[in-house]
PDB file of C-alpha atoms and ligand atoms in Angstrom:
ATOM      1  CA  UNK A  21     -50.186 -97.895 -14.685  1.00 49.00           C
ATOM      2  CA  UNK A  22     -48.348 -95.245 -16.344  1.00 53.00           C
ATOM      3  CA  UNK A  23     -49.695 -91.844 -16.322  1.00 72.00           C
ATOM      4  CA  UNK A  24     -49.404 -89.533 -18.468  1.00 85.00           C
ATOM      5  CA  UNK A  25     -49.941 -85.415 -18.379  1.00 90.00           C
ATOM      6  CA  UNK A  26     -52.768 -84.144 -20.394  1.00 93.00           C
ATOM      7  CA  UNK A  27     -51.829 -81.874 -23.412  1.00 96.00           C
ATOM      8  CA  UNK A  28     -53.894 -78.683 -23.558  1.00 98.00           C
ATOM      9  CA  UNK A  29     -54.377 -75.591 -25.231  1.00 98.00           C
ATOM     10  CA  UNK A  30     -53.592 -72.309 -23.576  1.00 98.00           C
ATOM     11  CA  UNK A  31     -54.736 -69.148 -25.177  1.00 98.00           C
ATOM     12  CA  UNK A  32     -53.114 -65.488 -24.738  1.00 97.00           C
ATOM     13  CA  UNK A  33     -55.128 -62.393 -26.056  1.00 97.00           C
ATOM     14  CA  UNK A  34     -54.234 -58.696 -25.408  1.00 94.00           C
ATOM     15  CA  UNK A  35     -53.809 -55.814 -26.743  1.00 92.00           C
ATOM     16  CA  UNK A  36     -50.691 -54.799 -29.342  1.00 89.00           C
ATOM     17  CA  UNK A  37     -47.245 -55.061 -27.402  1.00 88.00           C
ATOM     18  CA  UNK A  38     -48.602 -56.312 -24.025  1.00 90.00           C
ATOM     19  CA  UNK A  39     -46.285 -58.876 -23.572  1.00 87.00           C
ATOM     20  CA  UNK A  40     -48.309 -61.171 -24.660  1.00 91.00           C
ATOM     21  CA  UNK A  41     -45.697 -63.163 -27.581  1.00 90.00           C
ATOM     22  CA  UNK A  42     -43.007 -63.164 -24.704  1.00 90.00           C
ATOM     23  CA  UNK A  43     -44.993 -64.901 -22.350  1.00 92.00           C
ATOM     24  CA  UNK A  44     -46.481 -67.038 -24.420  1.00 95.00           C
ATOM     25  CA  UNK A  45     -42.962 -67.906 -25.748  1.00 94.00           C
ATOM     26  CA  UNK A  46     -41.644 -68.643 -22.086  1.00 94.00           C
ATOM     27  CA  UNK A  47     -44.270 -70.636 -21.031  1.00 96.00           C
ATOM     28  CA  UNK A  48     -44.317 -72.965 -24.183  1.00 96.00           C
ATOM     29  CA  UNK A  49     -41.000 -73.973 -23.424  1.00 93.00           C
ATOM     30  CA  UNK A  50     -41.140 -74.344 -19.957  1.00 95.00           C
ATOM     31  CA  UNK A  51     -43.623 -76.968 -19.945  1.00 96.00           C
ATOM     32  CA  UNK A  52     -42.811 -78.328 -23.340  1.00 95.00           C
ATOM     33  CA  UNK A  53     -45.502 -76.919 -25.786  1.00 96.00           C
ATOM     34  CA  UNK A  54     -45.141 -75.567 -28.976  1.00 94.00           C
ATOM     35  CA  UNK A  55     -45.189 -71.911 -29.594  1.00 95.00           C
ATOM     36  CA  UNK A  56     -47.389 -69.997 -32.170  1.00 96.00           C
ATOM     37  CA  UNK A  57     -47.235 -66.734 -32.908  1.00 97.00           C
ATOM     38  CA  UNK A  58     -50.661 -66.246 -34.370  1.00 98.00           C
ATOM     39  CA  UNK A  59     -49.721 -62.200 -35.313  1.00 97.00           C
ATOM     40  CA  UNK A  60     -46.844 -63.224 -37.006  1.00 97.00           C
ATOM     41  CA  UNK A  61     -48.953 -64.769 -39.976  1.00 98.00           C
ATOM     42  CA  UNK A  62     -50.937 -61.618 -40.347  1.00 98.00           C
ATOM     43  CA  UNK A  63     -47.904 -59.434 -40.416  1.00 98.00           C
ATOM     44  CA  UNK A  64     -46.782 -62.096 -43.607  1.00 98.00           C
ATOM     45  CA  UNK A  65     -49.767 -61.955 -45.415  1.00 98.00           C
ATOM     46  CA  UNK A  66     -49.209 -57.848 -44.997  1.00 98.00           C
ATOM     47  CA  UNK A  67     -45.695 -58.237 -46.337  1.00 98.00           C
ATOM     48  CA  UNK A  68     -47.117 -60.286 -49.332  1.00 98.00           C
ATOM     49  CA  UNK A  69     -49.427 -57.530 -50.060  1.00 98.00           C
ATOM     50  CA  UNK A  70     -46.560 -54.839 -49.680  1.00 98.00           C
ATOM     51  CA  UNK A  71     -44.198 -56.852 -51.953  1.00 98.00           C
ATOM     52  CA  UNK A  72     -46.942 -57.462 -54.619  1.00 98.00           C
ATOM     53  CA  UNK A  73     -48.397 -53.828 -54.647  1.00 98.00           C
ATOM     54  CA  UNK A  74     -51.823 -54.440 -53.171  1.00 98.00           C
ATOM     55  CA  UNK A  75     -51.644 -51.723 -50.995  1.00 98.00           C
ATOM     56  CA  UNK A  76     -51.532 -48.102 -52.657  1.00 97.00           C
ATOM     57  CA  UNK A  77     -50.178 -44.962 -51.183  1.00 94.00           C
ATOM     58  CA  UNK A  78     -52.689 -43.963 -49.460  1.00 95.00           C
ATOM     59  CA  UNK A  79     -53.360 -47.207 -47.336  1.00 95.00           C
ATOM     60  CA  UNK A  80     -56.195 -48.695 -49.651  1.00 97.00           C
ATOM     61  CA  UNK A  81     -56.190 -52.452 -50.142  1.00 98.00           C
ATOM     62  CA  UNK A  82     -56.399 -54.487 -53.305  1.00 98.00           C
ATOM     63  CA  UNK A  83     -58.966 -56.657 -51.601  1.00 98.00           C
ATOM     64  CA  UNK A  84     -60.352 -58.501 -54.339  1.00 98.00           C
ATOM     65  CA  UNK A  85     -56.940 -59.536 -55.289  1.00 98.00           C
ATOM     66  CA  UNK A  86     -55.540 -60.601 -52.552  1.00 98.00           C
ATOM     67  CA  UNK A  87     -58.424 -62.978 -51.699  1.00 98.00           C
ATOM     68  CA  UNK A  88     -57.624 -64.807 -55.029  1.00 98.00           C
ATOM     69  CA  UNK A  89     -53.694 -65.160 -54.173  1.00 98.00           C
ATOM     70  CA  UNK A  90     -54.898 -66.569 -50.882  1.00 97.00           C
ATOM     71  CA  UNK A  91     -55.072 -70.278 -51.430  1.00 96.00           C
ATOM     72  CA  UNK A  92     -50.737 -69.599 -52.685  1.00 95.00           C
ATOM     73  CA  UNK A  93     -49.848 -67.462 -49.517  1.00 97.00           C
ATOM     74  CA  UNK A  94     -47.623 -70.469 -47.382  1.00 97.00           C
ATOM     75  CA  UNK A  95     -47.277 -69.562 -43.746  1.00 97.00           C
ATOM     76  CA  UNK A  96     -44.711 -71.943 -41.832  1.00 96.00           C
ATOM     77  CA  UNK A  97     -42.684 -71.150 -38.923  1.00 96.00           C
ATOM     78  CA  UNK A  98     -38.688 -72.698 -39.016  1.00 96.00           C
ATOM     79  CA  UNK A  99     -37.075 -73.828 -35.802  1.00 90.00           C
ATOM     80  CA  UNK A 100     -33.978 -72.425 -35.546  1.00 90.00           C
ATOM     81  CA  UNK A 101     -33.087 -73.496 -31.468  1.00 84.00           C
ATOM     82  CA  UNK A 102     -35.294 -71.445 -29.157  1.00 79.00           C
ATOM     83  CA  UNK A 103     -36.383 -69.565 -32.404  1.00 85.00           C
ATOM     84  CA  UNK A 104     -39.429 -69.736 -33.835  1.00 90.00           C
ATOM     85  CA  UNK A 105     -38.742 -67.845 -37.458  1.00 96.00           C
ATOM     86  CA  UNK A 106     -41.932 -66.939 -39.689  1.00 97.00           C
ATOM     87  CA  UNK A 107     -41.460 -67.847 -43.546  1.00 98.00           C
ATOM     88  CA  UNK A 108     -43.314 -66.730 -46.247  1.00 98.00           C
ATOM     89  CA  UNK A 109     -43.544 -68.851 -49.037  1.00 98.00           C
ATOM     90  CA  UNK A 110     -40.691 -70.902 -47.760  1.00 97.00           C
ATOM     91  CA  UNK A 111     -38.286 -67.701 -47.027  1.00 98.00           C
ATOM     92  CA  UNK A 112     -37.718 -66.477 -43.690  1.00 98.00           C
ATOM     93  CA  UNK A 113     -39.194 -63.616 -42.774  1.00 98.00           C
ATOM     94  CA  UNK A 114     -38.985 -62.359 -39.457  1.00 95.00           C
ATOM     95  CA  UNK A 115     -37.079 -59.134 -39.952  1.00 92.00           C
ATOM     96  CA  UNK A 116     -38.941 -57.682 -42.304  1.00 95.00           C
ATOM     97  CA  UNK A 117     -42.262 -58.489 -40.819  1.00 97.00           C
ATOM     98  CA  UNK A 118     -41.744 -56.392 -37.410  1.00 92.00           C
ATOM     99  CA  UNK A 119     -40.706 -53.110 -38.953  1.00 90.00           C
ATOM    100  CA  UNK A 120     -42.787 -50.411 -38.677  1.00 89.00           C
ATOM    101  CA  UNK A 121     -43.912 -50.258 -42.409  1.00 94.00           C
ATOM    102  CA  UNK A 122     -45.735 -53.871 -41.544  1.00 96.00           C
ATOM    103  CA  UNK A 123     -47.103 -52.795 -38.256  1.00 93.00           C
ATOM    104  CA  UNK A 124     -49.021 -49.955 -40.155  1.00 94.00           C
ATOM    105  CA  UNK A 125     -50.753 -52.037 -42.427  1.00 97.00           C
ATOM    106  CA  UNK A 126     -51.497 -54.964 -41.143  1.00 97.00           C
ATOM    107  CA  UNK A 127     -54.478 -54.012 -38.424  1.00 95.00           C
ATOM    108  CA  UNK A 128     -56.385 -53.489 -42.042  1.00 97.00           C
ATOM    109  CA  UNK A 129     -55.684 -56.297 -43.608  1.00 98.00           C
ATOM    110  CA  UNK A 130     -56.467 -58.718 -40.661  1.00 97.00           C
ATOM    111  CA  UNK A 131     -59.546 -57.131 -40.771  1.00 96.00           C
ATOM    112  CA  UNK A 132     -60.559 -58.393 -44.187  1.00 97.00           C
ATOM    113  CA  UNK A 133     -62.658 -61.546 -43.181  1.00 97.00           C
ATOM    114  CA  UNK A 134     -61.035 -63.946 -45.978  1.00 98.00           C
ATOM    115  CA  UNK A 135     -58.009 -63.143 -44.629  1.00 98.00           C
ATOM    116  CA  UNK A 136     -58.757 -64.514 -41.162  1.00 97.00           C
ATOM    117  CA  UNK A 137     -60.758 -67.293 -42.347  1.00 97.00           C
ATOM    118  CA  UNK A 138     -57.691 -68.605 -44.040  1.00 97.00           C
ATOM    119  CA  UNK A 139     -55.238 -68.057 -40.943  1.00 98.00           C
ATOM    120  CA  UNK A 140     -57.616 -69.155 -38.334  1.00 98.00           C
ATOM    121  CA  UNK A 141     -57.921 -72.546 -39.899  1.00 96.00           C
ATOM    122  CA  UNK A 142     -54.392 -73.073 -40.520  1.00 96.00           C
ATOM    123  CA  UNK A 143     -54.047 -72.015 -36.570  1.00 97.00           C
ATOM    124  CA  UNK A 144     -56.286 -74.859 -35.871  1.00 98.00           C
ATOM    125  CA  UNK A 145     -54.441 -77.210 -37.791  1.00 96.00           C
ATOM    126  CA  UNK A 146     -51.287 -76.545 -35.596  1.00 95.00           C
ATOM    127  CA  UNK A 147     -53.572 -77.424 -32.365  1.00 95.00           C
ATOM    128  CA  UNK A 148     -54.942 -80.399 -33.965  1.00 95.00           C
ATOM    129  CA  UNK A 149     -52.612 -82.319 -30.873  1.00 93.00           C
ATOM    130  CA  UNK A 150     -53.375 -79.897 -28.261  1.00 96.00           C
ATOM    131  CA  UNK A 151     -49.835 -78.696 -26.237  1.00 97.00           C
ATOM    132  CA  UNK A 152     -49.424 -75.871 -27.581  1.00 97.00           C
ATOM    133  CA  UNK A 153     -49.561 -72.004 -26.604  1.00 98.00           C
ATOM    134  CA  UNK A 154     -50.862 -69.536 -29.111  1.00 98.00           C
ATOM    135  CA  UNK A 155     -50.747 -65.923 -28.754  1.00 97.00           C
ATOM    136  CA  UNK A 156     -53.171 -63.280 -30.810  1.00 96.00           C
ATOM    137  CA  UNK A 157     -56.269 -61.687 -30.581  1.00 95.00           C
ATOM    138  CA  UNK A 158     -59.338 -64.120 -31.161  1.00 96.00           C
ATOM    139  CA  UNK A 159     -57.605 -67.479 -29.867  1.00 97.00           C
ATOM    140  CA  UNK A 160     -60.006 -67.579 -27.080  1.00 97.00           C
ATOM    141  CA  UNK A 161     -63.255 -66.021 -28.656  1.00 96.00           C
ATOM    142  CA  UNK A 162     -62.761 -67.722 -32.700  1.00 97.00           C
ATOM    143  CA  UNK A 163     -59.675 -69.897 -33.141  1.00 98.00           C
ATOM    144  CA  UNK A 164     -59.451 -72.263 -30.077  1.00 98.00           C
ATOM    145  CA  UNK A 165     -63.212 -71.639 -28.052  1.00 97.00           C
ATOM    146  CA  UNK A 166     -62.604 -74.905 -26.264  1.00 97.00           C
ATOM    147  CA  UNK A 167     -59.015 -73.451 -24.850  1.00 98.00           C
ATOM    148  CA  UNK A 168     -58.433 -75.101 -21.415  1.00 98.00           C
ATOM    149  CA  UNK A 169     -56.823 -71.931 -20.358  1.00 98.00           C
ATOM    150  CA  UNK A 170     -57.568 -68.209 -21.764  1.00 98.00           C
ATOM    151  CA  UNK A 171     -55.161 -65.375 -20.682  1.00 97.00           C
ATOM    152  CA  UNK A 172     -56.349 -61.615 -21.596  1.00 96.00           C
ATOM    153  CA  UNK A 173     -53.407 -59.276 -21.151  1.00 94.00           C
ATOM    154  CA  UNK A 174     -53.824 -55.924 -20.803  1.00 89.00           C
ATOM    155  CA  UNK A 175     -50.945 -52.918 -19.757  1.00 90.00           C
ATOM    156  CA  UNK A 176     -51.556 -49.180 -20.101  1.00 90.00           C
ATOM    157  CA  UNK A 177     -51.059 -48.335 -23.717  1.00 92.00           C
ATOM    158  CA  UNK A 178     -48.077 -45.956 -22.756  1.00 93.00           C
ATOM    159  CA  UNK A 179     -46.028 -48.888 -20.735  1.00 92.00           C
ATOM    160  CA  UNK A 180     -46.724 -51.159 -24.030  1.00 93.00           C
ATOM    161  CA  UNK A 181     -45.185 -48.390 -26.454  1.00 95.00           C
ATOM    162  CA  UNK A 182     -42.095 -47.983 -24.263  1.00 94.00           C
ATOM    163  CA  UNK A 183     -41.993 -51.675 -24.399  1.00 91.00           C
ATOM    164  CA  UNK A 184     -42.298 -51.678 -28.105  1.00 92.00           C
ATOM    165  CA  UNK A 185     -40.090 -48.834 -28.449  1.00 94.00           C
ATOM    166  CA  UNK A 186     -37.254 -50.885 -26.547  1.00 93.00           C
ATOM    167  CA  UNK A 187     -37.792 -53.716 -28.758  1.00 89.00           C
ATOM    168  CA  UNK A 188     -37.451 -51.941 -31.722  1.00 90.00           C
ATOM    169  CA  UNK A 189     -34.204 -49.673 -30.788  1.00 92.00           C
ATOM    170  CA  UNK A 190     -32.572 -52.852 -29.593  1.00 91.00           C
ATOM    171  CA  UNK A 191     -33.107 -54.260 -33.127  1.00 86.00           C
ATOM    172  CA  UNK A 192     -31.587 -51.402 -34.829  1.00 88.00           C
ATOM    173  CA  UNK A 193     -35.055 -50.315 -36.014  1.00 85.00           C
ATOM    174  CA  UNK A 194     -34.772 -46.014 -35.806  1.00 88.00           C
ATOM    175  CA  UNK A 195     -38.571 -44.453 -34.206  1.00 92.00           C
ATOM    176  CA  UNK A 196     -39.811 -42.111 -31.988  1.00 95.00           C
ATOM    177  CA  UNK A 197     -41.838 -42.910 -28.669  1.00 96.00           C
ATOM    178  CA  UNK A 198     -44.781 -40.555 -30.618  1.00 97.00           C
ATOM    179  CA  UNK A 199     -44.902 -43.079 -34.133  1.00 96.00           C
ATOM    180  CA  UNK A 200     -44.606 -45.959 -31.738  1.00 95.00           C
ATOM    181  CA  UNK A 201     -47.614 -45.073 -29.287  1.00 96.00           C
ATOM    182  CA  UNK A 202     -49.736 -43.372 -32.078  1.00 96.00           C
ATOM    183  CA  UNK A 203     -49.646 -47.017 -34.192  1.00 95.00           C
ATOM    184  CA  UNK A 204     -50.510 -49.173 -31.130  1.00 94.00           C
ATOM    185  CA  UNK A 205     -53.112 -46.801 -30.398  1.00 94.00           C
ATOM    186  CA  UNK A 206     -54.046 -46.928 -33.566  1.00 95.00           C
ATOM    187  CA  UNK A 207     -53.674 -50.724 -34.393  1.00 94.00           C
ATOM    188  CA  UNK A 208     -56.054 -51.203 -30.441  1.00 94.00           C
ATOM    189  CA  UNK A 209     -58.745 -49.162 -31.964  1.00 95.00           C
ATOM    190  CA  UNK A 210     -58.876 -51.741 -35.697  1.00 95.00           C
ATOM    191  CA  UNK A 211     -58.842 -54.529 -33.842  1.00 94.00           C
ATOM    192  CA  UNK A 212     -61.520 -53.826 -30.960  1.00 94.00           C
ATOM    193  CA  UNK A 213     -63.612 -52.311 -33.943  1.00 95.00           C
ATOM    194  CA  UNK A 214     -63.544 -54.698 -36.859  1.00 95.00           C
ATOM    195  CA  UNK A 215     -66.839 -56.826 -37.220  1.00 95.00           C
ATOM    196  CA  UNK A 216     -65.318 -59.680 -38.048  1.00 94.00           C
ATOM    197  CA  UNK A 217     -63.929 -61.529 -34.605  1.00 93.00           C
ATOM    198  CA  UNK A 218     -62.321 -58.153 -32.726  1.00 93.00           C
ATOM    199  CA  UNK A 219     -60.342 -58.033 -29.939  1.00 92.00           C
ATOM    200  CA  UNK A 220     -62.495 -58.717 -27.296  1.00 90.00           C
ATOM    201  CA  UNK A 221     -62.495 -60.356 -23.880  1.00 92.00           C
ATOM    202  CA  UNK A 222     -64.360 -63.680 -23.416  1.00 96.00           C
ATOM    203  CA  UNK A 223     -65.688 -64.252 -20.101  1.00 96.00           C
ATOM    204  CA  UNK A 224     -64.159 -67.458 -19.313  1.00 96.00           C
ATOM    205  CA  UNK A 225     -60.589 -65.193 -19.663  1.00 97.00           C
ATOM    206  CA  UNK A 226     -58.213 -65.020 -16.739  1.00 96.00           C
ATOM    207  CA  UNK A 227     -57.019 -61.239 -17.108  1.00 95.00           C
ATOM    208  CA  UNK A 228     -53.167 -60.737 -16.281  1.00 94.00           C
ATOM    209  CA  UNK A 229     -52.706 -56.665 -16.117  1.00 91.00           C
ATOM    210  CA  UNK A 230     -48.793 -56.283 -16.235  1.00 89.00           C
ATOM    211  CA  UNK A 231     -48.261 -52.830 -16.117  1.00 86.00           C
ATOM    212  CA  UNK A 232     -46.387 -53.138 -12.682  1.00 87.00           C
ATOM    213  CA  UNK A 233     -45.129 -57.096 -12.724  1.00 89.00           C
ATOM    214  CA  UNK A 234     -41.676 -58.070 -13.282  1.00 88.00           C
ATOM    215  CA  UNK A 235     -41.236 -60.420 -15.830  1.00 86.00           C
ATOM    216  CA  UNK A 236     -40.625 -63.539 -13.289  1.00 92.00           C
ATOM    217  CA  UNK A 237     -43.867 -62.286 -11.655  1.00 93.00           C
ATOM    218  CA  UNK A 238     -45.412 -62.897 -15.007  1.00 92.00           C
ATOM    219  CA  UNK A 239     -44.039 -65.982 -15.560  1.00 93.00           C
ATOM    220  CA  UNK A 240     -44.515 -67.331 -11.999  1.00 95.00           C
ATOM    221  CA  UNK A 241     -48.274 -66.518 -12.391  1.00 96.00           C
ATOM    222  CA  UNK A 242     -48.874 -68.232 -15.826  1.00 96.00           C
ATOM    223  CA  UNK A 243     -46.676 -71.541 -14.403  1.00 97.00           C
ATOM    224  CA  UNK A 244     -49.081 -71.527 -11.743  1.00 97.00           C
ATOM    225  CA  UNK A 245     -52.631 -71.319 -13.530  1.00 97.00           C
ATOM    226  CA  UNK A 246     -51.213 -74.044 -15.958  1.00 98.00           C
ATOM    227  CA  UNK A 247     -50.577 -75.892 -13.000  1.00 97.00           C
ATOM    228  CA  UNK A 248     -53.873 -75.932 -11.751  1.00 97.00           C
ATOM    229  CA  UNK A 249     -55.549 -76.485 -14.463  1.00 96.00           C
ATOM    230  CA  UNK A 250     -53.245 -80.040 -15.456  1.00 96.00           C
ATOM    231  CA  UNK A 251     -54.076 -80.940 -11.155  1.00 95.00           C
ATOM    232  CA  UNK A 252     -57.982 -80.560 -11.624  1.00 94.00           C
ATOM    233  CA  UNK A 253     -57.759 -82.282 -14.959  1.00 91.00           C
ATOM    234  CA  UNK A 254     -55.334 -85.013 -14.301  1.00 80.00           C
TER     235      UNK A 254
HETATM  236  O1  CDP B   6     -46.666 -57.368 -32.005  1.00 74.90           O
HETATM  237  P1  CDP B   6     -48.013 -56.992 -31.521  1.00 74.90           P
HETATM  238  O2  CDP B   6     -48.383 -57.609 -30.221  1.00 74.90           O
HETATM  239  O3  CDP B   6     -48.242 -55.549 -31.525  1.00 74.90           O
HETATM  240  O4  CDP B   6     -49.024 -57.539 -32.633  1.00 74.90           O
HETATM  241  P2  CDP B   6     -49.039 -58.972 -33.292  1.00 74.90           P
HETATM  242  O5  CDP B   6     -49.469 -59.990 -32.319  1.00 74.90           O
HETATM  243  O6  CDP B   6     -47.795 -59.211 -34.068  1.00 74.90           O
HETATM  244  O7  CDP B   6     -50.261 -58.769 -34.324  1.00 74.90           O
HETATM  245  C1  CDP B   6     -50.198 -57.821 -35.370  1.00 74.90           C
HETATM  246  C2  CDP B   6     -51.603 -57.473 -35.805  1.00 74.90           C
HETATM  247  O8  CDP B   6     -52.213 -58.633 -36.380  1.00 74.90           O
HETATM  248  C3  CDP B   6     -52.561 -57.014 -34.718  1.00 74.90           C
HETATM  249  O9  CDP B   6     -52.513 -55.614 -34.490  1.00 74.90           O
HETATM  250  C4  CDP B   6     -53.904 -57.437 -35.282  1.00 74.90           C
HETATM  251  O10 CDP B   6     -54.405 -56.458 -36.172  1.00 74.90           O
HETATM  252  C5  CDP B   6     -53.597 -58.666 -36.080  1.00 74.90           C
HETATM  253  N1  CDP B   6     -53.917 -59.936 -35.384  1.00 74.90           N
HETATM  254  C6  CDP B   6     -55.212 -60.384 -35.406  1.00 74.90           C
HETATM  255  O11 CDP B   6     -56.088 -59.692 -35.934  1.00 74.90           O
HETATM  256  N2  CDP B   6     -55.549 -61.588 -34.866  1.00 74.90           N
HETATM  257  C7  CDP B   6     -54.615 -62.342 -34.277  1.00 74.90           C
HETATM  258  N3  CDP B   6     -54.964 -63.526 -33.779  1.00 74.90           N
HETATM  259  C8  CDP B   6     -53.284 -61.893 -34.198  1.00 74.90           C
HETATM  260  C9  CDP B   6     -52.962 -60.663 -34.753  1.00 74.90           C
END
């Protein structure tokens, strides 16, 4: 009798720039999964309110708006090797939705509950076969409940803007340590505030604090809970 591994989903919550999208990345293609990027589709529907003027000036949201154009926001991913590219509409995207000006708005508008209704059910329809690895903030508590495997990660907030900080330099993108810390500061206080599914951890979450781990640590450590969790199920 042939025997085949069961598929599962693995869920990895944290706070902004904890790691989280890089581990989830890894893992996914270590053991074959796909990867989703659950942030990266409310950083487009924050570009598609920047590029149609629903957000004034002063930060204030043309809600009612951007509900209607809802239903015509597409959110696909392209696979371009070992890269997972957003598009918007059909156009790539990934540039434009990690600069700084998206970061700053979109903590707001994933707060806006038609917003995540819309995401989190296209996030279930890419777990409809199980396999698969999705990173965000409410995969464990809203989007996938029944998640064989939750990860919370969690770093101090001043290790994850020196992370982010990297990450952006390295891209070209010019900042300051100060604008980087102040928005994930900022962005960690919207999402563990917002009514509608915050940032929370559930109790059935195995916390990974990475402050001090070097990445193969990190990776060694997820291989290893995935591992047990396939043995006690298979
Ligand atoms: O890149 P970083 O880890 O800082 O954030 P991200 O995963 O790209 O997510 C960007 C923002 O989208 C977060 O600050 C949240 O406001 C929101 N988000 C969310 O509300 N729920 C998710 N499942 C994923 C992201």
């Amino acid at each position: 009798m042939s025997h085949t591994t069961p598929k599962i989903i693995i869920a990895i919550d944290g706070y902004s720039s904890s790691g989280k999208s890089t581990m989830a990345r890894e893992l996914a293609s270590k053991i074959g999964y796909r990867y989703v990027d659950s942030g990266a589709m409310y950083r487009a529907v924050t570009l598609f309110a920047l590029r149609n003027h629903l957000i004034a000036d002063d930060g204030s949201i043309d809600k009612e708006t951007l509900i209607k154009e809802l239903p015509s926001i597409k959110i696909d991913f392209k696979v371009d090797g070992d890269k997972q590219l957003t598009t918007l509409n059909g156009e790539v995207v990934e540039k434009e939705i990690r600069g700084m000006i998206v970061s700053s708005h979109v903590s707001p508008i994933a707060a806006i509950p038609e917003v995540r209704h819309r995401l989190v059910q296209l996030q279930q329809q890419f777990g409809r076969e199980r396999g698969i690895v999705m990173d965000g903030r409410d995969i464990g508590s809203t989007v996938f409940p029944d998640a064989e495997l939750k990860i919370f990660v969690d770093a101090s907030p001043e290790k994850r803007a020196m992370r982010r900080l990297k990450e952006l330099t390295d891209k070209g993108v010019e900042t300051s340590y100060e604008a980087v810390l102040a928005n994930v500061v900022e962005r960690d206080h919207i999402d563990r505030t917002r009514a509608e599914s915050p940032l929370r951890k559930v109790d059935d979450a195995v916390v990974i604090d990475n402050s001090d781990m070097t990445h193969d640590e990190q990776n060694k450590l997820l291989l290893d809970l995935y591992n047990q969790i396939i043995n006690r199920l298979g």
